[in-house]
Amino acid sequence: MAKATTGDARVLAIANQKGGVGKTTTAVNLGTALAACEYRTLIVDMDPQGNASTGFGLTRGDRKRNVYGPLMDGDPVADVIVPTDVPGLELVPSAVDLAGAEVELVDAEARETRLRSALAPILERYDYILVDCPPALGLLTINAFVAGHAALVPLQAEFYALEGLSHLMRTIERVRKGFNPDLEIEGVVLTMYDRRNNLCAMVAQDVREYLSNIVYDTVIPRNVRVSEAPSHGKPVIVYDMKSSGAKAYIKLAGELLRREKGGAPAMAS
């Protein structure tokens, strides 16, 4: 049985403008771990590639009603929510329809606040809403930041990591000033970490020195089971709970919950 909600959901935008850093993997598996901890959780797939939807085994036919309707046509988001095989975890799927939304939003009224308006009627149904953003800092990601309480940033430990992170921080600051003054940085999660690689260790050290305590202690390792799980339409926590990747995401969920419960530092300015 899912944990009863005690108020409006906390909305986390999982974002990084660089592709292939583990955003979708983090959304799918963090959401699964939160649901396993009996927090009612919703994942909103805002990436036109729809990888989060695929990660839960949804076929293209399962996505005829998707996030495009609430975002662009004002359809009730409750009408497009689908269950997953994980108890307490639901999904707003994405589809190819969303690919045109980035362009369509440019001339749309209230273009930056559409996701926030769409989610408002269902906030009380959940404890957490995780928004899986596309690998770009366009209007779809801006909508996630405006709708969110905080941004969670998966970061691959590689040479250009800090350069891209600086760009993301500037975007978040612009959103904070223009649309959502309460937007925080929930934390930065180091992903695809290879402990045998000296560069990974150097980058991780630089990131921790630069960002201090907003970097999570939990590190997500490079793990073949994490890569295999989406092809089976399952989160890695379901696919192979004993794998190092699954254990890391369970640990990440625990750290997130402890930080929020204890009022752990989040970057607000």
Tab-separated table of C-alpha atoms in Angstrom:
chain	number	residue	atom	x	y	z
A	1	MET	CA	0.000	0.000	0.000
A	2	ALA	CA	1.342	3.439	-0.954
A	3	LYS	CA	2.114	6.018	1.651
A	4	ALA	CA	-0.775	8.450	2.043
A	5	THR	CA	-0.041	11.908	0.690
A	6	THR	CA	0.278	14.683	3.217
A	7	GLY	CA	0.033	17.631	0.845
A	8	ASP	CA	0.947	18.700	-2.653
A	9	ALA	CA	3.599	16.709	-4.484
A	10	ARG	CA	7.192	17.844	-4.615
A	11	VAL	CA	8.003	18.311	-8.303
A	12	LEU	CA	11.560	17.541	-9.402
A	13	ALA	CA	12.794	18.353	-12.911
A	14	ILE	CA	15.497	15.847	-13.887
A	15	ALA	CA	17.568	17.804	-16.357
A	16	ASN	CA	20.851	18.177	-18.165
A	17	GLN	CA	21.159	19.636	-21.645
A	18	LYS	CA	23.699	16.959	-22.555
A	19	GLY	CA	22.325	13.669	-23.798
A	20	GLY	CA	23.427	10.260	-22.604
A	21	VAL	CA	24.173	11.235	-19.008
A	22	GLY	CA	21.489	9.112	-17.338
A	23	LYS	CA	18.510	11.473	-17.010
A	24	THR	CA	15.899	8.942	-18.048
A	25	THR	CA	17.595	6.107	-16.177
A	26	THR	CA	17.587	8.287	-13.073
A	27	ALA	CA	13.933	9.291	-13.503
A	28	VAL	CA	12.784	5.697	-14.021
A	29	ASN	CA	14.803	4.142	-11.216
A	30	LEU	CA	14.552	6.936	-8.667
A	31	GLY	CA	10.791	6.943	-9.241
A	32	THR	CA	10.688	3.180	-8.770
A	33	ALA	CA	12.726	3.403	-5.559
A	34	LEU	CA	10.498	6.173	-4.149
A	35	ALA	CA	7.401	4.108	-4.925
A	36	ALA	CA	9.024	1.117	-3.221
A	37	CYS	CA	9.417	3.353	-0.156
A	38	GLU	CA	5.625	3.864	-0.314
A	39	TYR	CA	5.689	7.380	-1.729
A	40	ARG	CA	3.055	7.856	-4.409
A	41	THR	CA	5.059	8.881	-7.441
A	42	LEU	CA	4.319	10.130	-10.949
A	43	ILE	CA	6.861	10.311	-13.766
A	44	VAL	CA	6.156	12.813	-16.536
A	45	ASP	CA	7.975	11.918	-19.753
A	46	MET	CA	8.747	15.286	-21.371
A	47	ASP	CA	11.292	13.950	-23.844
A	48	PRO	CA	9.970	13.481	-27.415
A	49	GLN	CA	12.173	10.370	-27.660
A	50	GLY	CA	9.900	8.796	-25.041
A	51	ASN	CA	12.612	6.678	-23.446
A	52	ALA	CA	11.038	6.771	-19.982
A	53	SER	CA	7.832	5.420	-21.496
A	54	THR	CA	9.782	2.671	-23.262
A	55	GLY	CA	11.559	1.922	-19.983
A	56	PHE	CA	8.227	0.873	-18.498
A	57	GLY	CA	7.330	-1.303	-21.459
A	58	LEU	CA	4.830	1.023	-23.180
A	59	THR	CA	4.432	0.397	-26.882
A	60	ARG	CA	3.773	3.174	-29.379
A	61	GLY	CA	0.135	2.150	-29.372
A	62	ASP	CA	-0.053	2.691	-25.622
A	63	ARG	CA	0.827	6.361	-26.055
A	64	LYS	CA	-1.980	7.693	-28.207
A	65	ARG	CA	-2.931	9.896	-25.275
A	66	ASN	CA	0.224	11.485	-23.955
A	67	VAL	CA	1.713	14.636	-22.462
A	68	TYR	CA	1.201	16.607	-25.695
A	69	GLY	CA	-2.533	16.931	-25.033
A	70	PRO	CA	-2.273	18.576	-21.596
A	71	LEU	CA	0.684	20.698	-22.695
A	72	MET	CA	-0.629	21.997	-26.012
A	73	ASP	CA	-4.405	21.469	-26.022
A	74	GLY	CA	-5.289	21.927	-22.365
A	75	ASP	CA	-6.515	18.346	-21.941
A	76	PRO	CA	-6.774	17.147	-18.308
A	77	VAL	CA	-3.495	15.473	-17.404
A	78	ALA	CA	-5.441	12.970	-15.282
A	79	ASP	CA	-6.867	11.543	-18.518
A	80	VAL	CA	-3.446	10.559	-19.875
A	81	ILE	CA	-1.912	9.031	-16.746
A	82	VAL	CA	-1.218	5.309	-17.074
A	83	PRO	CA	-0.268	2.770	-14.383
A	84	THR	CA	3.053	0.951	-14.386
A	85	ASP	CA	3.843	-2.515	-13.084
A	86	VAL	CA	5.424	-0.862	-10.034
A	87	PRO	CA	2.816	-0.378	-7.272
A	88	GLY	CA	2.382	3.282	-6.402
A	89	LEU	CA	4.134	4.515	-9.559
A	90	GLU	CA	2.264	6.073	-12.489
A	91	LEU	CA	3.367	7.649	-15.748
A	92	VAL	CA	2.418	10.421	-18.135
A	93	PRO	CA	3.818	9.031	-21.401
A	94	SER	CA	5.495	10.875	-24.224
A	95	ALA	CA	5.126	10.257	-27.939
A	96	VAL	CA	6.443	11.544	-31.239
A	97	ASP	CA	3.664	14.200	-31.117
A	98	LEU	CA	5.808	16.078	-28.619
A	99	ALA	CA	8.593	16.626	-31.167
A	100	GLY	CA	6.711	19.552	-32.685
A	101	ALA	CA	5.769	21.111	-29.373
A	102	GLU	CA	9.109	22.912	-28.998
A	103	VAL	CA	8.358	24.910	-32.148
A	104	GLU	CA	4.633	25.276	-31.465
A	105	LEU	CA	5.295	26.676	-27.993
A	106	VAL	CA	7.321	29.599	-29.354
A	107	ASP	CA	4.187	31.528	-30.326
A	108	ALA	CA	1.865	29.996	-27.744
A	109	GLU	CA	0.214	31.966	-24.973
A	110	ALA	CA	1.701	31.307	-21.505
A	111	ARG	CA	4.290	29.143	-23.201
A	112	GLU	CA	6.549	28.770	-20.136
A	113	THR	CA	3.821	27.881	-17.618
A	114	ARG	CA	1.780	25.247	-19.438
A	115	LEU	CA	3.153	22.233	-17.597
A	116	ARG	CA	2.693	23.942	-14.228
A	117	SER	CA	-0.942	24.644	-15.084
A	118	ALA	CA	-1.463	21.072	-16.309
A	119	LEU	CA	-0.049	19.517	-13.127
A	120	ALA	CA	-1.806	21.829	-10.656
A	121	PRO	CA	-5.066	19.794	-10.420
A	122	ILE	CA	-3.269	16.527	-9.572
A	123	LEU	CA	-0.548	17.683	-7.160
A	124	GLU	CA	-2.428	16.441	-4.109
A	125	ARG	CA	-2.548	12.892	-5.516
A	126	TYR	CA	1.211	12.361	-5.229
A	127	ASP	CA	4.188	12.746	-2.947
A	128	TYR	CA	6.675	13.139	-5.790
A	129	ILE	CA	6.397	14.077	-9.448
A	130	LEU	CA	9.558	13.513	-11.484
A	131	VAL	CA	9.778	15.248	-14.862
A	132	ASP	CA	12.166	13.599	-17.308
A	133	CYS	CA	13.437	16.458	-19.483
A	134	PRO	CA	14.800	16.305	-23.039
A	135	PRO	CA	18.540	16.816	-23.654
A	136	ALA	CA	18.190	20.515	-24.437
A	137	LEU	CA	17.476	23.766	-22.618
A	138	GLY	CA	14.497	24.656	-24.799
A	139	LEU	CA	10.879	25.388	-23.896
A	140	LEU	CA	10.060	21.834	-22.823
A	141	THR	CA	12.799	21.925	-20.204
A	142	ILE	CA	11.894	25.501	-19.253
A	143	ASN	CA	8.333	24.288	-18.618
A	144	ALA	CA	9.702	21.610	-16.289
A	145	PHE	CA	11.754	24.192	-14.375
A	146	VAL	CA	8.792	26.542	-14.047
A	147	ALA	CA	6.590	23.680	-12.815
A	148	GLY	CA	9.235	22.303	-10.474
A	149	HIS	CA	10.222	22.914	-6.901
A	150	ALA	CA	13.767	21.838	-7.677
A	151	ALA	CA	16.081	20.504	-10.371
A	152	LEU	CA	17.932	17.218	-9.997
A	153	VAL	CA	20.963	17.056	-12.288
A	154	PRO	CA	22.504	13.746	-13.400
A	155	LEU	CA	26.110	14.466	-14.363
A	156	GLN	CA	28.486	12.102	-16.105
A	157	ALA	CA	32.021	12.336	-14.757
A	158	GLU	CA	33.713	13.444	-17.973
A	159	PHE	CA	35.987	16.234	-19.194
A	160	TYR	CA	33.324	18.783	-20.205
A	161	ALA	CA	30.995	18.128	-17.261
A	162	LEU	CA	31.532	21.403	-15.417
A	163	GLU	CA	31.309	23.504	-18.572
A	164	GLY	CA	27.856	22.107	-19.371
A	165	LEU	CA	26.792	22.373	-15.760
A	166	SER	CA	27.620	26.086	-15.703
A	167	HIS	CA	25.294	26.631	-18.668
A	168	LEU	CA	22.521	24.710	-16.930
A	169	MET	CA	22.959	26.759	-13.750
A	170	ARG	CA	22.622	29.993	-15.716
A	171	THR	CA	19.387	28.755	-17.280
A	172	ILE	CA	18.009	27.816	-13.867
A	173	GLU	CA	18.924	31.268	-12.569
A	174	ARG	CA	17.061	32.926	-15.466
A	175	VAL	CA	13.981	30.794	-14.751
A	176	ARG	CA	14.230	31.694	-11.074
A	177	LYS	CA	14.338	35.409	-11.841
A	178	GLY	CA	11.635	35.368	-14.487
A	179	PHE	CA	9.102	32.700	-13.565
A	180	ASN	CA	9.821	30.585	-10.493
A	181	PRO	CA	11.703	32.325	-7.662
A	182	ASP	CA	11.435	29.246	-5.438
A	183	LEU	CA	13.255	26.915	-7.845
A	184	GLU	CA	16.170	25.154	-6.128
A	185	ILE	CA	18.939	22.802	-7.111
A	186	GLU	CA	17.882	19.581	-5.413
A	187	GLY	CA	21.258	18.028	-6.060
A	188	VAL	CA	23.786	16.791	-8.583
A	189	VAL	CA	24.148	13.025	-9.082
A	190	LEU	CA	27.347	11.619	-10.565
A	191	THR	CA	26.377	8.922	-13.072
A	192	MET	CA	28.107	6.278	-15.225
A	193	TYR	CA	30.987	6.371	-12.791
A	194	ASP	CA	33.926	4.059	-13.412
A	195	ARG	CA	36.128	3.788	-10.336
A	196	ARG	CA	38.956	2.373	-12.462
A	197	ASN	CA	39.090	5.559	-14.535
A	198	ASN	CA	41.371	8.249	-13.122
A	199	LEU	CA	39.549	10.953	-15.099
A	200	CYS	CA	36.251	10.053	-13.401
A	201	ALA	CA	37.863	10.513	-10.009
A	202	MET	CA	39.398	13.851	-11.018
A	203	VAL	CA	36.117	15.176	-12.412
A	204	ALA	CA	34.199	13.991	-9.346
A	205	GLN	CA	36.670	15.829	-7.120
A	206	ASP	CA	36.337	19.013	-9.189
A	207	VAL	CA	32.539	18.838	-9.122
A	208	ARG	CA	32.485	18.380	-5.344
A	209	GLU	CA	34.892	21.292	-4.852
A	210	TYR	CA	32.841	23.517	-7.176
A	211	LEU	CA	29.380	22.629	-5.859
A	212	SER	CA	30.175	21.480	-2.342
A	213	ASN	CA	27.290	19.843	-0.473
A	214	ILE	CA	24.683	19.855	-3.246
A	215	VAL	CA	26.506	16.900	-4.832
A	216	TYR	CA	25.021	13.638	-3.597
A	217	ASP	CA	27.267	11.203	-1.782
A	218	THR	CA	25.650	8.392	-3.769
A	219	VAL	CA	27.376	7.698	-7.073
A	220	ILE	CA	25.714	5.697	-9.873
A	221	PRO	CA	28.232	3.244	-11.350
A	222	ARG	CA	28.547	2.221	-14.954
A	223	ASN	CA	26.688	-1.103	-14.934
A	224	VAL	CA	25.607	-3.438	-17.729
A	225	ARG	CA	22.346	-4.372	-15.982
A	226	VAL	CA	21.294	-0.709	-15.993
A	227	SER	CA	21.835	-0.686	-19.763
A	228	GLU	CA	19.959	-3.948	-20.305
A	229	ALA	CA	16.860	-3.166	-18.249
A	230	PRO	CA	15.101	-0.730	-20.670
A	231	SER	CA	15.151	-3.296	-23.471
A	232	HIS	CA	13.055	-5.500	-21.192
A	233	GLY	CA	10.649	-2.649	-20.369
A	234	LYS	CA	11.643	-2.683	-16.704
A	235	PRO	CA	13.489	-0.430	-14.252
A	236	VAL	CA	16.804	-1.988	-13.235
A	237	ILE	CA	15.475	-2.200	-9.671
A	238	VAL	CA	12.859	-4.645	-10.966
A	239	TYR	CA	15.060	-6.276	-13.617
A	240	ASP	CA	17.947	-7.098	-11.263
A	241	MET	CA	17.586	-5.736	-7.761
A	242	LYS	CA	20.936	-7.209	-6.705
A	243	SER	CA	22.933	-5.375	-9.377
A	244	SER	CA	25.235	-2.535	-8.391
A	245	GLY	CA	23.152	-0.085	-10.430
A	246	ALA	CA	19.914	-1.050	-8.686
A	247	LYS	CA	21.532	-0.808	-5.268
A	248	ALA	CA	22.899	2.634	-6.137
A	249	TYR	CA	19.471	4.005	-7.120
A	250	ILE	CA	17.908	2.602	-3.959
A	251	LYS	CA	20.666	4.326	-1.994
A	252	LEU	CA	20.070	7.559	-3.941
A	253	ALA	CA	16.375	7.544	-3.036
A	254	GLY	CA	17.268	7.066	0.607
A	255	GLU	CA	19.733	9.948	0.500
A	256	LEU	CA	17.200	12.224	-1.205
A	257	LEU	CA	14.578	11.442	1.429
A	258	ARG	CA	17.027	11.965	4.289
A	259	ARG	CA	18.185	15.286	2.898
A	260	GLU	CA	14.644	16.564	2.482
A	261	LYS	CA	13.545	15.352	5.889
A	262	GLY	CA	16.575	16.909	7.533
A	263	GLY	CA	16.413	20.134	5.596
A	264	ALA	CA	19.689	19.341	3.903
A	265	PRO	CA	21.204	22.156	1.854
A	266	ALA	CA	19.832	22.920	-1.561
A	267	MET	CA	21.239	25.730	-3.662
A	268	ALA	CA	18.625	28.492	-3.705
A	269	SER	CA	20.735	31.319	-5.061
